Structures are given as C-alpha cells and as structure tokens.
C-alpha cells in the first residue's frame, strides 16, 4: 500500500467513524425529528407515538415553544405546533375571528354533531348565549348543588364504602390525576386534610356534612392543588386551529389557511420558561398569593380551561364539583394508588390514565 492508498483508507475510516458518532450523538442530544426523504418527519412521530405528549414537550422545549412539523410529501399533513403564550393570546383572543376550529376538528368529533364544542361562527355564538343564560340561572345552580350531593350520597359513597369493606385492589376510572399526584406527594394530601378540618369545622373522626358552593371558596389550598393538577395534566391536552387568512404571529412565524395549528396545553404546563426550574414539581403553593388567596395566572399561560372568547363555561362549576368530591374522598378515605410511578397518560386529546387507575381504598372515618 503506497502513501496515497494509506491516506485514502485513513480518510474513509475517519468519515465512517465520524458519521456513526454523529448519528449516535444526535440521537442522544436532540429530540428534533430527522427530516427523511419522502416520509420527512413522520418516522419520528410513529417511533414516539406511545409517548406522544412527552415527545411533543421535548421538541417544543428544544425549539423555544414553536415547531413546524413536516409530514410526508404530497400528504398535506404538515402541522404547526406552538405553545408560546404570545401566540396563544393572539390566536385565542386578539385575532380570535381568524382562528376557528376548522372542518378537520368537526370530522374528528363528528359524534358531537352541531353542539357548542364542534361549531364555529354564528351557530357557536347562539349556543354560547343560550348555554350561558341557562348556566347562570340561580335555580340551575341550586339544582346542581343538590344533584351533586345526591350522586355522592347515593352513588359515590356506597361504592367506595363497599370497596373499602372488601380493606382489595380495584381498578377505577373515576379517580383522577389529582389522586395520582397526591399519592406521590403525601405531605400535600395531609395539608388538604387539615384545611378541610379547619375551614369546614369538622373533626378528623367526624363524617363530612353537606357543604355549599360558598363554603368551597374557603378551601384555597385544595383549589391550588387542583390548579396544579390541571397545569401538569390538563384534561384537554391540546387544541386545534386553522387560520382563515394569511397571518404573522407575534413570534414572527407566518401561517396560512393551509396551516394546521396544534396548541399543546400539556406542554405549556411543563415549560421551565413559563413556570420556573421546579416546573415538573407538584406545588399547590405556586397558586397561593401573598395575601393568601388564589393567584391569578393569565389563560394564555394556563389554558387548561381554554383562552379568549371560547373559554370553558363550566370552569367555576368544575372547581365546585371537584372540591366537593375531592374533600369528601380525602376526609373519609385513604386512597392508595398502586405503583404511582408507573401511571402514564393516554395519547388521546382528552387526557386520561392509561389502562385505568389501580387503587386501594381504605375507609378512615
Ligand atoms: C376540570 C374540568 C374542566 C376542564 C379542564 C374544562 C376545559 C375546557 C376546555 C379546554 C374547553 C375548550 C374546548 C374546545 O374548545 O375544544 C372547554 C369548553 C367548554 N366547557 Fe369546559 N372544562 C371543564 C369542565 C366543564 C364543566 C363542568 C362544564 C359545564 C357544566 C363545562 C362546560 C364547557 C362548555 C359549554 C364549553 C364550550 C365553550 C365554547 O366553545 O364557547 N366544562 N372546557
């Protein structure tokens, strides 16, 4: 082998080793999907479909909150992902009229027909007005309180009592992320229990009595814990929008009527830039103001109940319901989640616990 052959061989080995190192380095160092010929970024999505929310979080964090996904050529499934609060504020409020949910959303949720969740424009406005007037009526609120207590007394309590008597594992789809997070943070559950006893004037060994919507307002720490749950596990994990017209977002990105926009609320709750270094920790204190009330976070930073004119109409009602149910369960029972470290979300838009939640219910009072 002469000098030239030797040099070529060395160069070849160097290039080969460098390519292997580069591929491995890229795989471990970056979440960015590889842009392949023809299929473009689809393989990365398929490879991560079982952990799609976590994957979206990694990519969006790496790209500063906005990412343009490229689907296979000729398929028209390119998508625009953004969880930048300035964009969220712009899309949901400032330029609301340019961002209806679009016909694709309607196709996915065809089962909901022409209901408020599915429609846009004039039909949505009509639905919104009618629904608001029903929900704000005093008789409706009273009926809601009564019905909820009826369901707890006749439905929830007997079921949990029966399971508790049988001191065995069970699967329950009714228990939420709130209980998963409490299982991982027993000191927070203790604080909630103490708050219930103090604010509702009930002793540890005494049954919880009927308490009203007004009384739920005293449960500030519980409220913070529920907000914190929705920050980490928003029930609606993402939103979908299609621009009517060409536009430029506050981030400088251009969008057109062909852009399918994904607004991942799950990712927004896990952005260090929005919530600080401890963003993955479950801290109800994050929501308590210096004066001891609930700290307001703008909906374009905390969009668990949506933002802008299409904000959830049932937000306040949802908190009343969640507080009554959570306080009843926490005061009366010990909910022991089986292997809380191995509980994962489903990949669906509505974020549920994958394969249901295994819990052991122990009666306290
Ligand atoms: C923790 C509980 C809840 C959460 C996290 C939540 C969240 C949301 C979100 C994200 C939307 C927007 C959905 C979309 O546009 O695709 C929404 C819409 C809505 N929610 Fe809720 N919701 C909750 C409970 C409730 C309850 C209890 C009610 C009524 C009793 C309710 C009534 C509505 C209505 C009527 C809309 C449609 C608003 C519109 O399109 O103008 N929600 N909710």
Short mmCIF file of N, CA, C and O in Angstrom, two decimals, residues 21 41 69 76 108 120 133 152 160 200 222 232 253 260 278 310 315:
data_model
loop_
_atom_site.label_atom_id
_atom_site.label_comp_id
_atom_site.label_asym_id
_atom_site.label_seq_id
_atom_site.Cartn_x
_atom_site.Cartn_y
_atom_site.Cartn_z
N UNK A 21 -20.60 8.35 14.97
CA UNK A 21 -20.62 9.18 16.19
C UNK A 21 -21.69 10.27 16.09
O UNK A 21 -22.43 10.52 17.02
N UNK A 41 -40.69 13.93 8.44
CA UNK A 41 -40.54 13.75 9.90
C UNK A 41 -41.52 12.72 10.49
O UNK A 41 -41.57 12.54 11.70
N UNK A 69 -43.91 21.02 11.93
CA UNK A 69 -43.71 19.60 11.61
C UNK A 69 -43.96 19.35 10.12
O UNK A 69 -44.94 19.83 9.56
N UNK A 76 -50.19 16.53 2.65
CA UNK A 76 -50.82 17.71 3.26
C UNK A 76 -51.11 17.52 4.75
O UNK A 76 -52.18 17.85 5.24
N UNK A 108 -63.27 14.89 13.31
CA UNK A 108 -62.79 14.03 14.40
C UNK A 108 -63.89 13.83 15.45
O UNK A 108 -64.10 12.74 15.96
N UNK A 120 -68.51 26.67 14.84
CA UNK A 120 -67.82 27.96 14.84
C UNK A 120 -68.83 29.04 14.43
O UNK A 120 -69.98 28.75 14.12
N UNK A 133 -76.97 31.67 29.56
CA UNK A 133 -78.15 32.12 30.31
C UNK A 133 -78.70 30.97 31.17
O UNK A 133 -79.17 31.21 32.28
N UNK A 152 -73.33 11.91 45.26
CA UNK A 152 -72.29 11.49 46.21
C UNK A 152 -72.88 10.54 47.26
O UNK A 152 -72.35 9.47 47.53
N UNK A 160 -67.64 3.43 47.20
CA UNK A 160 -66.34 3.46 47.87
C UNK A 160 -66.40 2.71 49.20
O UNK A 160 -65.45 2.03 49.57
N UNK A 200 -63.92 23.74 57.37
CA UNK A 200 -65.31 23.26 57.37
C UNK A 200 -65.74 22.84 58.79
O UNK A 200 -66.81 22.26 58.96
N UNK A 222 -56.71 23.46 48.60
CA UNK A 222 -57.25 22.42 47.72
C UNK A 222 -57.40 22.99 46.30
O UNK A 222 -57.09 22.33 45.31
N UNK A 232 -50.29 20.33 35.19
CA UNK A 232 -49.46 19.19 34.77
C UNK A 232 -50.22 18.20 33.90
O UNK A 232 -49.64 17.58 33.02
N UNK A 253 -43.67 33.94 13.04
CA UNK A 253 -43.98 32.85 12.12
C UNK A 253 -45.17 33.21 11.24
O UNK A 253 -46.14 33.80 11.71
N UNK A 260 -52.16 23.72 9.69
CA UNK A 260 -52.96 23.09 10.76
C UNK A 260 -52.22 23.36 12.04
O UNK A 260 -51.09 22.91 12.22
N UNK A 278 -38.67 24.55 38.82
CA UNK A 278 -39.39 23.47 39.50
C UNK A 278 -40.69 23.12 38.76
O UNK A 278 -41.63 22.61 39.34
N UNK A 310 -63.70 31.62 23.72
CA UNK A 310 -64.19 30.24 23.87
C UNK A 310 -63.75 29.61 25.18
O UNK A 310 -63.70 28.39 25.31
N UNK A 315 -66.01 26.47 34.12
CA UNK A 315 -64.81 26.50 34.97
C UNK A 315 -65.14 26.58 36.47
O UNK A 315 -64.70 25.74 37.26
#
